[in-house]
């Protein structure tokens, strides 16, 4: 069966389109798998107490155990945040039960004023979480110290680290990491324009 040049061009274009769609979906699958890993680790850390730890508490003096527990540093989980278009690592999210720190790679120079950082990530995503927490704090459902908050550490005008304290919920953690990755990818695209 012979095809005209125009038909061959159309077939090549269709093939290229399919390859791009496959890449896009593979990236999405990888991101979902990372999120599952995060959630599994958070669940593992917060939901279960080892039987060996329970027996140690019963056999030791309470004052000794409390002082030892208060000096231990909470375990930190590290998750890479990748560029949605090329898969390169943009930042790493360091997760503890109290906060998530998103630390940009050394070679990343992203100005804090580049859209959609403030308009989307800070104002819409974190801002909405903060509004809900503030309402819950006013109603007495949570303490005021538990309201989500953020700190942006910069080197000049470039973002170095975003610290989000009191994320409190696994769903929020997942949303923060996903939207941070999306926002940073869009910011890099806007810088290149």
PDB file of N, CA and C in Angstrom, residues 34-131:
ATOM      1  N   UNK A  34       5.134   8.754  43.159  1.00  0.00           N
ATOM      2  CA  UNK A  34       5.876   9.470  44.200  1.00  0.00           C
ATOM      3  C   UNK A  34       4.935   9.889  45.323  1.00  0.00           C
ATOM      4  N   UNK A  35       3.752  10.381  44.928  1.00  0.00           N
ATOM      5  CA  UNK A  35       2.782  10.806  45.935  1.00  0.00           C
ATOM      6  C   UNK A  35       2.324   9.634  46.795  1.00  0.00           C
ATOM      7  N   UNK A  36       2.126   8.483  46.178  1.00  0.00           N
ATOM      8  CA  UNK A  36       1.777   7.286  46.946  1.00  0.00           C
ATOM      9  C   UNK A  36       2.882   6.934  47.935  1.00  0.00           C
ATOM     10  N   UNK A  37       4.125   7.048  47.483  1.00  0.00           N
ATOM     11  CA  UNK A  37       5.260   6.764  48.357  1.00  0.00           C
ATOM     12  C   UNK A  37       5.270   7.722  49.544  1.00  0.00           C
ATOM     13  N   UNK A  38       5.027   9.005  49.276  1.00  0.00           N
ATOM     14  CA  UNK A  38       4.974  10.005  50.348  1.00  0.00           C
ATOM     15  C   UNK A  38       3.898   9.626  51.350  1.00  0.00           C
ATOM     16  N   UNK A  39       2.717   9.354  50.835  1.00  0.00           N
ATOM     17  CA  UNK A  39       1.605   9.030  51.723  1.00  0.00           C
ATOM     18  C   UNK A  39       1.881   7.764  52.527  1.00  0.00           C
ATOM     19  N   UNK A  40       2.460   6.762  51.889  1.00  0.00           N
ATOM     20  CA  UNK A  40       2.800   5.528  52.599  1.00  0.00           C
ATOM     21  C   UNK A  40       3.796   5.797  53.720  1.00  0.00           C
ATOM     22  N   UNK A  41       4.805   6.631  53.436  1.00  0.00           N
ATOM     23  CA  UNK A  41       5.809   6.944  54.455  1.00  0.00           C
ATOM     24  C   UNK A  41       5.206   7.741  55.604  1.00  0.00           C
ATOM     25  N   UNK A  42       4.349   8.708  55.265  1.00  0.00           N
ATOM     26  CA  UNK A  42       3.709   9.512  56.307  1.00  0.00           C
ATOM     27  C   UNK A  42       2.808   8.627  57.159  1.00  0.00           C
ATOM     28  N   UNK A  43       2.036   7.757  56.511  1.00  0.00           N
ATOM     29  CA  UNK A  43       1.184   6.834  57.261  1.00  0.00           C
ATOM     30  C   UNK A  43       2.012   5.922  58.151  1.00  0.00           C
ATOM     31  N   UNK A  44       3.087   5.415  57.610  1.00  0.00           N
ATOM     32  CA  UNK A  44       3.956   4.509  58.364  1.00  0.00           C
ATOM     33  C   UNK A  44       4.513   5.215  59.597  1.00  0.00           C
ATOM     34  N   UNK A  45       4.934   6.469  59.423  1.00  0.00           N
ATOM     35  CA  UNK A  45       5.531   7.220  60.524  1.00  0.00           C
ATOM     36  C   UNK A  45       4.504   7.596  61.584  1.00  0.00           C
ATOM     37  N   UNK A  46       3.287   7.961  61.180  1.00  0.00           N
ATOM     38  CA  UNK A  46       2.336   8.527  62.131  1.00  0.00           C
ATOM     39  C   UNK A  46       1.319   7.537  62.672  1.00  0.00           C
ATOM     40  N   UNK A  47       1.125   6.417  62.015  1.00  0.00           N
ATOM     41  CA  UNK A  47       0.020   5.548  62.394  1.00  0.00           C
ATOM     42  C   UNK A  47       0.395   4.368  63.261  1.00  0.00           C
ATOM     43  N   UNK A  48       1.631   3.955  63.239  1.00  0.00           N
ATOM     44  CA  UNK A  48       1.969   2.708  63.891  1.00  0.00           C
ATOM     45  C   UNK A  48       3.055   2.897  64.942  1.00  0.00           C
ATOM     46  N   UNK A  49       2.945   2.126  66.013  1.00  0.00           N
ATOM     47  CA  UNK A  49       3.986   2.065  67.026  1.00  0.00           C
ATOM     48  C   UNK A  49       4.503   0.640  67.047  1.00  0.00           C
ATOM     49  N   UNK A  50       5.798   0.485  66.950  1.00  0.00           N
ATOM     50  CA  UNK A  50       6.382  -0.851  66.954  1.00  0.00           C
ATOM     51  C   UNK A  50       6.172  -1.499  68.320  1.00  0.00           C
ATOM     52  N   UNK A  51       5.953  -2.802  68.311  1.00  0.00           N
ATOM     53  CA  UNK A  51       5.764  -3.538  69.559  1.00  0.00           C
ATOM     54  C   UNK A  51       6.997  -3.421  70.448  1.00  0.00           C
ATOM     55  N   UNK A  52       8.182  -3.415  69.855  1.00  0.00           N
ATOM     56  CA  UNK A  52       9.414  -3.286  70.639  1.00  0.00           C
ATOM     57  C   UNK A  52       9.467  -1.948  71.369  1.00  0.00           C
ATOM     58  N   UNK A  53       8.923  -0.908  70.761  1.00  0.00           N
ATOM     59  CA  UNK A  53       8.893   0.405  71.403  1.00  0.00           C
ATOM     60  C   UNK A  53       7.929   0.401  72.583  1.00  0.00           C
ATOM     61  N   UNK A  54       6.811  -0.304  72.453  1.00  0.00           N
ATOM     62  CA  UNK A  54       5.850  -0.381  73.544  1.00  0.00           C
ATOM     63  C   UNK A  54       6.439  -1.095  74.749  1.00  0.00           C
ATOM     64  N   UNK A  55       7.136  -2.195  74.532  1.00  0.00           N
ATOM     65  CA  UNK A  55       7.720  -2.933  75.652  1.00  0.00           C
ATOM     66  C   UNK A  55       8.828  -2.124  76.320  1.00  0.00           C
ATOM     67  N   UNK A  56       9.565  -1.342  75.564  1.00  0.00           N
ATOM     68  CA  UNK A  56      10.620  -0.501  76.125  1.00  0.00           C
ATOM     69  C   UNK A  56      10.025   0.555  77.043  1.00  0.00           C
ATOM     70  N   UNK A  57       8.907   1.139  76.645  1.00  0.00           N
ATOM     71  CA  UNK A  57       8.264   2.163  77.458  1.00  0.00           C
ATOM     72  C   UNK A  57       7.801   1.567  78.781  1.00  0.00           C
ATOM     73  N   UNK A  58       7.238   0.374  78.753  1.00  0.00           N
ATOM     74  CA  UNK A  58       6.743  -0.252  79.973  1.00  0.00           C
ATOM     75  C   UNK A  58       7.879  -0.600  80.925  1.00  0.00           C
ATOM     76  N   UNK A  59       9.019  -1.012  80.404  1.00  0.00           N
ATOM     77  CA  UNK A  59      10.121  -1.477  81.238  1.00  0.00           C
ATOM     78  C   UNK A  59      11.025  -0.360  81.737  1.00  0.00           C
ATOM     79  N   UNK A  60      10.986   0.806  81.119  1.00  0.00           N
ATOM     80  CA  UNK A  60      11.891   1.880  81.521  1.00  0.00           C
ATOM     81  C   UNK A  60      11.170   2.885  82.405  1.00  0.00           C
ATOM     82  N   UNK A  61      11.961   3.756  83.035  1.00  0.00           N
ATOM     83  CA  UNK A  61      11.372   4.799  83.858  1.00  0.00           C
ATOM     84  C   UNK A  61      10.775   5.859  82.952  1.00  0.00           C
ATOM     85  N   UNK A  62       9.566   6.345  83.249  1.00  0.00           N
ATOM     86  CA  UNK A  62       8.907   7.313  82.379  1.00  0.00           C
ATOM     87  C   UNK A  62       9.706   8.593  82.174  1.00  0.00           C
ATOM     88  N   UNK A  63      10.325   9.143  83.220  1.00  0.00           N
ATOM     89  CA  UNK A  63      11.047  10.402  83.066  1.00  0.00           C
ATOM     90  C   UNK A  63      12.227  10.260  82.109  1.00  0.00           C
ATOM     91  N   UNK A  64      12.906   9.129  82.142  1.00  0.00           N
ATOM     92  CA  UNK A  64      14.031   8.895  81.240  1.00  0.00           C
ATOM     93  C   UNK A  64      13.546   8.815  79.804  1.00  0.00           C
ATOM     94  N   UNK A  65      12.445   8.116  79.583  1.00  0.00           N
ATOM     95  CA  UNK A  65      11.930   7.932  78.221  1.00  0.00           C
ATOM     96  C   UNK A  65      11.445   9.258  77.639  1.00  0.00           C
ATOM     97  N   UNK A  66      10.783  10.073  78.444  1.00  0.00           N
ATOM     98  CA  UNK A  66      10.273  11.350  77.956  1.00  0.00           C
ATOM     99  C   UNK A  66      11.423  12.261  77.544  1.00  0.00           C
ATOM    100  N   UNK A  67      12.469  12.348  78.357  1.00  0.00           N
ATOM    101  CA  UNK A  67      13.580  13.224  78.002  1.00  0.00           C
ATOM    102  C   UNK A  67      14.296  12.723  76.753  1.00  0.00           C
ATOM    103  N   UNK A  68      14.405  11.411  76.592  1.00  0.00           N
ATOM    104  CA  UNK A  68      15.055  10.872  75.396  1.00  0.00           C
ATOM    105  C   UNK A  68      14.205  11.144  74.169  1.00  0.00           C
ATOM    106  N   UNK A  69      12.890  11.010  74.312  1.00  0.00           N
ATOM    107  CA  UNK A  69      12.004  11.228  73.166  1.00  0.00           C
ATOM    108  C   UNK A  69      11.994  12.692  72.747  1.00  0.00           C
ATOM    109  N   UNK A  70      12.080  13.602  73.704  1.00  0.00           N
ATOM    110  CA  UNK A  70      12.018  15.016  73.354  1.00  0.00           C
ATOM    111  C   UNK A  70      13.292  15.505  72.675  1.00  0.00           C
ATOM    112  N   UNK A  71      14.411  14.804  72.864  1.00  0.00           N
ATOM    113  CA  UNK A  71      15.651  15.236  72.231  1.00  0.00           C
ATOM    114  C   UNK A  71      15.844  14.624  70.849  1.00  0.00           C
ATOM    115  N   UNK A  72      15.050  13.597  70.519  1.00  0.00           N
ATOM    116  CA  UNK A  72      15.195  12.973  69.207  1.00  0.00           C
ATOM    117  C   UNK A  72      14.647  13.891  68.126  1.00  0.00           C
ATOM    118  N   UNK A  73      15.335  13.939  67.016  1.00  0.00           N
ATOM    119  CA  UNK A  73      14.889  14.738  65.880  1.00  0.00           C
ATOM    120  C   UNK A  73      13.887  13.912  65.075  1.00  0.00           C
ATOM    121  N   UNK A  74      12.755  14.509  64.667  1.00  0.00           N
ATOM    122  CA  UNK A  74      11.800  13.736  63.885  1.00  0.00           C
ATOM    123  C   UNK A  74      12.420  13.307  62.556  1.00  0.00           C
ATOM    124  N   UNK A  75      12.033  12.121  62.117  1.00  0.00           N
ATOM    125  CA  UNK A  75      12.582  11.600  60.869  1.00  0.00           C
ATOM    126  C   UNK A  75      12.110  12.455  59.699  1.00  0.00           C
ATOM    127  N   UNK A  76      13.018  12.704  58.784  1.00  0.00           N
ATOM    128  CA  UNK A  76      12.735  13.561  57.642  1.00  0.00           C
ATOM    129  C   UNK A  76      12.690  12.707  56.380  1.00  0.00           C
ATOM    130  N   UNK A  77      11.683  12.945  55.566  1.00  0.00           N
ATOM    131  CA  UNK A  77      11.531  12.238  54.299  1.00  0.00           C
ATOM    132  C   UNK A  77      11.867  13.224  53.189  1.00  0.00           C
ATOM    133  N   UNK A  78      12.631  12.785  52.212  1.00  0.00           N
ATOM    134  CA  UNK A  78      13.012  13.653  51.094  1.00  0.00           C
ATOM    135  C   UNK A  78      12.345  13.155  49.813  1.00  0.00           C
ATOM    136  N   UNK A  79      11.671  14.073  49.112  1.00  0.00           N
ATOM    137  CA  UNK A  79      10.993  13.752  47.856  1.00  0.00           C
ATOM    138  C   UNK A  79      11.467  14.740  46.793  1.00  0.00           C
ATOM    139  N   UNK A  80      11.985  14.249  45.660  1.00  0.00           N
ATOM    140  CA  UNK A  80      12.374  15.174  44.596  1.00  0.00           C
ATOM    141  C   UNK A  80      11.148  15.751  43.890  1.00  0.00           C
ATOM    142  N   UNK A  81      11.231  17.028  43.552  1.00  0.00           N
ATOM    143  CA  UNK A  81      10.185  17.688  42.763  1.00  0.00           C
ATOM    144  C   UNK A  81      10.781  17.930  41.388  1.00  0.00           C
ATOM    145  N   UNK A  82      10.138  17.362  40.368  1.00  0.00           N
ATOM    146  CA  UNK A  82      10.704  17.419  39.022  1.00  0.00           C
ATOM    147  C   UNK A  82       9.923  18.354  38.116  1.00  0.00           C
ATOM    148  N   UNK A  83      10.626  18.818  37.093  1.00  0.00           N
ATOM    149  CA  UNK A  83      10.027  19.647  36.059  1.00  0.00           C
ATOM    150  C   UNK A  83       9.080  18.765  35.251  1.00  0.00           C
ATOM    151  N   UNK A  84       7.837  19.192  35.108  1.00  0.00           N
ATOM    152  CA  UNK A  84       6.842  18.397  34.399  1.00  0.00           C
ATOM    153  C   UNK A  84       7.153  18.191  32.937  1.00  0.00           C
ATOM    154  N   UNK A  85       7.927  19.092  32.327  1.00  0.00           N
ATOM    155  CA  UNK A  85       8.181  18.970  30.889  1.00  0.00           C
ATOM    156  C   UNK A  85       9.421  18.148  30.559  1.00  0.00           C
ATOM    157  N   UNK A  86      10.478  18.236  31.372  1.00  0.00           N
ATOM    158  CA  UNK A  86      11.693  17.481  31.023  1.00  0.00           C
ATOM    159  C   UNK A  86      12.137  16.488  32.098  1.00  0.00           C
ATOM    160  N   UNK A  87      11.467  16.462  33.238  1.00  0.00           N
ATOM    161  CA  UNK A  87      11.781  15.484  34.275  1.00  0.00           C
ATOM    162  C   UNK A  87      12.992  15.811  35.133  1.00  0.00           C
ATOM    163  N   UNK A  88      13.637  16.963  34.911  1.00  0.00           N
ATOM    164  CA  UNK A  88      14.798  17.336  35.725  1.00  0.00           C
ATOM    165  C   UNK A  88      14.340  17.760  37.118  1.00  0.00           C
ATOM    166  N   UNK A  89      15.196  17.497  38.096  1.00  0.00           N
ATOM    167  CA  UNK A  89      14.859  17.868  39.472  1.00  0.00           C
ATOM    168  C   UNK A  89      14.980  19.384  39.628  1.00  0.00           C
ATOM    169  N   UNK A  90      13.893  20.001  40.093  1.00  0.00           N
ATOM    170  CA  UNK A  90      13.850  21.441  40.342  1.00  0.00           C
ATOM    171  C   UNK A  90      14.181  21.718  41.811  1.00  0.00           C
ATOM    172  N   UNK A  91      13.615  20.873  42.676  1.00  0.00           N
ATOM    173  CA  UNK A  91      13.743  21.085  44.119  1.00  0.00           C
ATOM    174  C   UNK A  91      13.572  19.749  44.829  1.00  0.00           C
ATOM    175  N   UNK A  92      13.794  19.779  46.127  1.00  0.00           N
ATOM    176  CA  UNK A  92      13.532  18.614  46.967  1.00  0.00           C
ATOM    177  C   UNK A  92      12.625  19.044  48.104  1.00  0.00           C
ATOM    178  N   UNK A  93      11.630  18.222  48.394  1.00  0.00           N
ATOM    179  CA  UNK A  93      10.731  18.484  49.514  1.00  0.00           C
ATOM    180  C   UNK A  93      11.195  17.632  50.687  1.00  0.00           C
ATOM    181  N   UNK A  94      11.510  18.288  51.792  1.00  0.00           N
ATOM    182  CA  UNK A  94      11.920  17.605  53.009  1.00  0.00           C
ATOM    183  C   UNK A  94      10.742  17.655  53.978  1.00  0.00           C
ATOM    184  N   UNK A  95      10.211  16.474  54.289  1.00  0.00           N
ATOM    185  CA  UNK A  95       8.955  16.389  55.019  1.00  0.00           C
ATOM    186  C   UNK A  95       9.191  15.859  56.426  1.00  0.00           C
ATOM    187  N   UNK A  96       8.658  16.585  57.401  1.00  0.00           N
ATOM    188  CA  UNK A  96       8.587  16.110  58.778  1.00  0.00           C
ATOM    189  C   UNK A  96       7.105  16.158  59.166  1.00  0.00           C
ATOM    190  N   UNK A  97       6.738  15.598  60.305  1.00  0.00           N
ATOM    191  CA  UNK A  97       5.325  15.661  60.692  1.00  0.00           C
ATOM    192  C   UNK A  97       4.795  17.087  60.870  1.00  0.00           C
ATOM    193  N   UNK A  98       5.677  18.053  61.134  1.00  0.00           N
ATOM    194  CA  UNK A  98       5.241  19.424  61.393  1.00  0.00           C
ATOM    195  C   UNK A  98       5.318  20.355  60.193  1.00  0.00           C
ATOM    196  N   UNK A  99       6.233  20.083  59.279  1.00  0.00           N
ATOM    197  CA  UNK A  99       6.421  21.026  58.175  1.00  0.00           C
ATOM    198  C   UNK A  99       6.988  20.334  56.950  1.00  0.00           C
ATOM    199  N   UNK A 100       6.865  21.038  55.819  1.00  0.00           N
ATOM    200  CA  UNK A 100       7.513  20.602  54.583  1.00  0.00           C
ATOM    201  C   UNK A 100       8.383  21.767  54.115  1.00  0.00           C
ATOM    202  N   UNK A 101       9.651  21.463  53.834  1.00  0.00           N
ATOM    203  CA  UNK A 101      10.587  22.470  53.327  1.00  0.00           C
ATOM    204  C   UNK A 101      10.906  22.121  51.882  1.00  0.00           C
ATOM    205  N   UNK A 102      10.602  23.035  50.985  1.00  0.00           N
ATOM    206  CA  UNK A 102      10.890  22.833  49.571  1.00  0.00           C
ATOM    207  C   UNK A 102      12.141  23.639  49.257  1.00  0.00           C
ATOM    208  N   UNK A 103      13.241  22.921  49.033  1.00  0.00           N
ATOM    209  CA  UNK A 103      14.542  23.558  48.809  1.00  0.00           C
ATOM    210  C   UNK A 103      14.889  23.428  47.334  1.00  0.00           C
ATOM    211  N   UNK A 104      15.044  24.577  46.662  1.00  0.00           N
ATOM    212  CA  UNK A 104      15.372  24.562  45.239  1.00  0.00           C
ATOM    213  C   UNK A 104      16.799  24.084  45.018  1.00  0.00           C
ATOM    214  N   UNK A 105      17.019  23.442  43.892  1.00  0.00           N
ATOM    215  CA  UNK A 105      18.358  23.008  43.511  1.00  0.00           C
ATOM    216  C   UNK A 105      19.257  24.237  43.397  1.00  0.00           C
ATOM    217  N   UNK A 106      20.549  24.050  43.652  1.00  0.00           N
ATOM    218  CA  UNK A 106      21.507  25.159  43.640  1.00  0.00           C
ATOM    219  C   UNK A 106      21.510  25.925  42.316  1.00  0.00           C
ATOM    220  N   UNK A 107      21.357  25.213  41.202  1.00  0.00           N
ATOM    221  CA  UNK A 107      21.441  25.863  39.887  1.00  0.00           C
ATOM    222  C   UNK A 107      20.133  26.526  39.467  1.00  0.00           C
ATOM    223  N   UNK A 108      19.085  26.426  40.274  1.00  0.00           N
ATOM    224  CA  UNK A 108      17.796  27.026  39.932  1.00  0.00           C
ATOM    225  C   UNK A 108      17.757  28.480  40.391  1.00  0.00           C
ATOM    226  N   UNK A 109      17.537  29.358  39.448  1.00  0.00           N
ATOM    227  CA  UNK A 109      17.381  30.775  39.769  1.00  0.00           C
ATOM    228  C   UNK A 109      15.984  31.181  39.337  1.00  0.00           C
ATOM    229  N   UNK A 110      15.071  31.196  40.308  1.00  0.00           N
ATOM    230  CA  UNK A 110      13.677  31.522  40.031  1.00  0.00           C
ATOM    231  C   UNK A 110      13.285  32.699  40.914  1.00  0.00           C
ATOM    232  N   UNK A 111      12.965  33.812  40.273  1.00  0.00           N
ATOM    233  CA  UNK A 111      12.577  35.023  40.972  1.00  0.00           C
ATOM    234  C   UNK A 111      11.212  34.819  41.628  1.00  0.00           C
ATOM    235  N   UNK A 112      11.074  35.274  42.858  1.00  0.00           N
ATOM    236  CA  UNK A 112       9.822  35.106  43.601  1.00  0.00           C
ATOM    237  C   UNK A 112       8.662  35.858  42.957  1.00  0.00           C
ATOM    238  N   UNK A 113       8.963  36.850  42.119  1.00  0.00           N
ATOM    239  CA  UNK A 113       7.910  37.623  41.462  1.00  0.00           C
ATOM    240  C   UNK A 113       7.412  36.979  40.171  1.00  0.00           C
ATOM    241  N   UNK A 114       8.039  35.879  39.744  1.00  0.00           N
ATOM    242  CA  UNK A 114       7.634  35.213  38.509  1.00  0.00           C
ATOM    243  C   UNK A 114       6.291  34.515  38.717  1.00  0.00           C
ATOM    244  N   UNK A 115       5.315  34.790  37.815  1.00  0.00           N
ATOM    245  CA  UNK A 115       4.025  34.100  37.934  1.00  0.00           C
ATOM    246  C   UNK A 115       4.183  32.622  37.599  1.00  0.00           C
ATOM    247  N   UNK A 116       3.376  31.757  38.148  1.00  0.00           N
ATOM    248  CA  UNK A 116       2.211  31.981  39.014  1.00  0.00           C
ATOM    249  C   UNK A 116       2.507  31.730  40.488  1.00  0.00           C
ATOM    250  N   UNK A 117       3.718  32.023  40.950  1.00  0.00           N
ATOM    251  CA  UNK A 117       4.101  31.702  42.326  1.00  0.00           C
ATOM    252  C   UNK A 117       3.171  32.360  43.342  1.00  0.00           C
ATOM    253  N   UNK A 118       3.123  33.693  43.337  1.00  0.00           N
ATOM    254  CA  UNK A 118       2.313  34.388  44.336  1.00  0.00           C
ATOM    255  C   UNK A 118       0.825  34.212  44.061  1.00  0.00           C
ATOM    256  N   UNK A 119       0.405  34.436  42.812  1.00  0.00           N
ATOM    257  CA  UNK A 119      -1.027  34.411  42.506  1.00  0.00           C
ATOM    258  C   UNK A 119      -1.648  33.033  42.685  1.00  0.00           C
ATOM    259  N   UNK A 120      -0.914  31.981  42.338  1.00  0.00           N
ATOM    260  CA  UNK A 120      -1.486  30.637  42.425  1.00  0.00           C
ATOM    261  C   UNK A 120      -1.036  29.913  43.691  1.00  0.00           C
ATOM    262  N   UNK A 121       0.272  29.681  43.818  1.00  0.00           N
ATOM    263  CA  UNK A 121       0.752  28.828  44.911  1.00  0.00           C
ATOM    264  C   UNK A 121       0.536  29.476  46.282  1.00  0.00           C
ATOM    265  N   UNK A 122       0.963  30.724  46.433  1.00  0.00           N
ATOM    266  CA  UNK A 122       0.865  31.373  47.744  1.00  0.00           C
ATOM    267  C   UNK A 122      -0.563  31.826  48.039  1.00  0.00           C
ATOM    268  N   UNK A 123      -1.146  32.639  47.139  1.00  0.00           N
ATOM    269  CA  UNK A 123      -2.462  33.212  47.431  1.00  0.00           C
ATOM    270  C   UNK A 123      -3.596  32.191  47.344  1.00  0.00           C
ATOM    271  N   UNK A 124      -3.610  31.390  46.287  1.00  0.00           N
ATOM    272  CA  UNK A 124      -4.741  30.482  46.102  1.00  0.00           C
ATOM    273  C   UNK A 124      -4.599  29.196  46.918  1.00  0.00           C
ATOM    274  N   UNK A 125      -3.479  28.509  46.805  1.00  0.00           N
ATOM    275  CA  UNK A 125      -3.336  27.205  47.463  1.00  0.00           C
ATOM    276  C   UNK A 125      -3.079  27.368  48.971  1.00  0.00           C
ATOM    277  N   UNK A 126      -1.954  27.982  49.332  1.00  0.00           N
ATOM    278  CA  UNK A 126      -1.621  28.138  50.753  1.00  0.00           C
ATOM    279  C   UNK A 126      -2.596  29.111  51.421  1.00  0.00           C
ATOM    280  N   UNK A 127      -2.946  30.185  50.713  1.00  0.00           N
ATOM    281  CA  UNK A 127      -3.876  31.177  51.262  1.00  0.00           C
ATOM    282  C   UNK A 127      -5.224  30.581  51.616  1.00  0.00           C
ATOM    283  N   UNK A 128      -5.747  29.717  50.750  1.00  0.00           N
ATOM    284  CA  UNK A 128      -7.042  29.077  51.022  1.00  0.00           C
ATOM    285  C   UNK A 128      -6.948  28.152  52.235  1.00  0.00           C
ATOM    286  N   UNK A 129      -5.844  27.412  52.336  1.00  0.00           N
ATOM    287  CA  UNK A 129      -5.642  26.549  53.505  1.00  0.00           C
ATOM    288  C   UNK A 129      -5.573  27.394  54.781  1.00  0.00           C
ATOM    289  N   UNK A 130      -4.898  28.542  54.685  1.00  0.00           N
ATOM    290  CA  UNK A 130      -4.751  29.423  55.850  1.00  0.00           C
ATOM    291  C   UNK A 130      -6.105  30.013  56.257  1.00  0.00           C
ATOM    292  N   UNK A 131      -6.928  30.390  55.258  1.00  0.00           N
ATOM    293  CA  UNK A 131      -8.257  30.924  55.570  1.00  0.00           C
ATOM    294  C   UNK A 131      -9.113  29.873  56.293  1.00  0.00           C
TER     295      UNK A 131
END
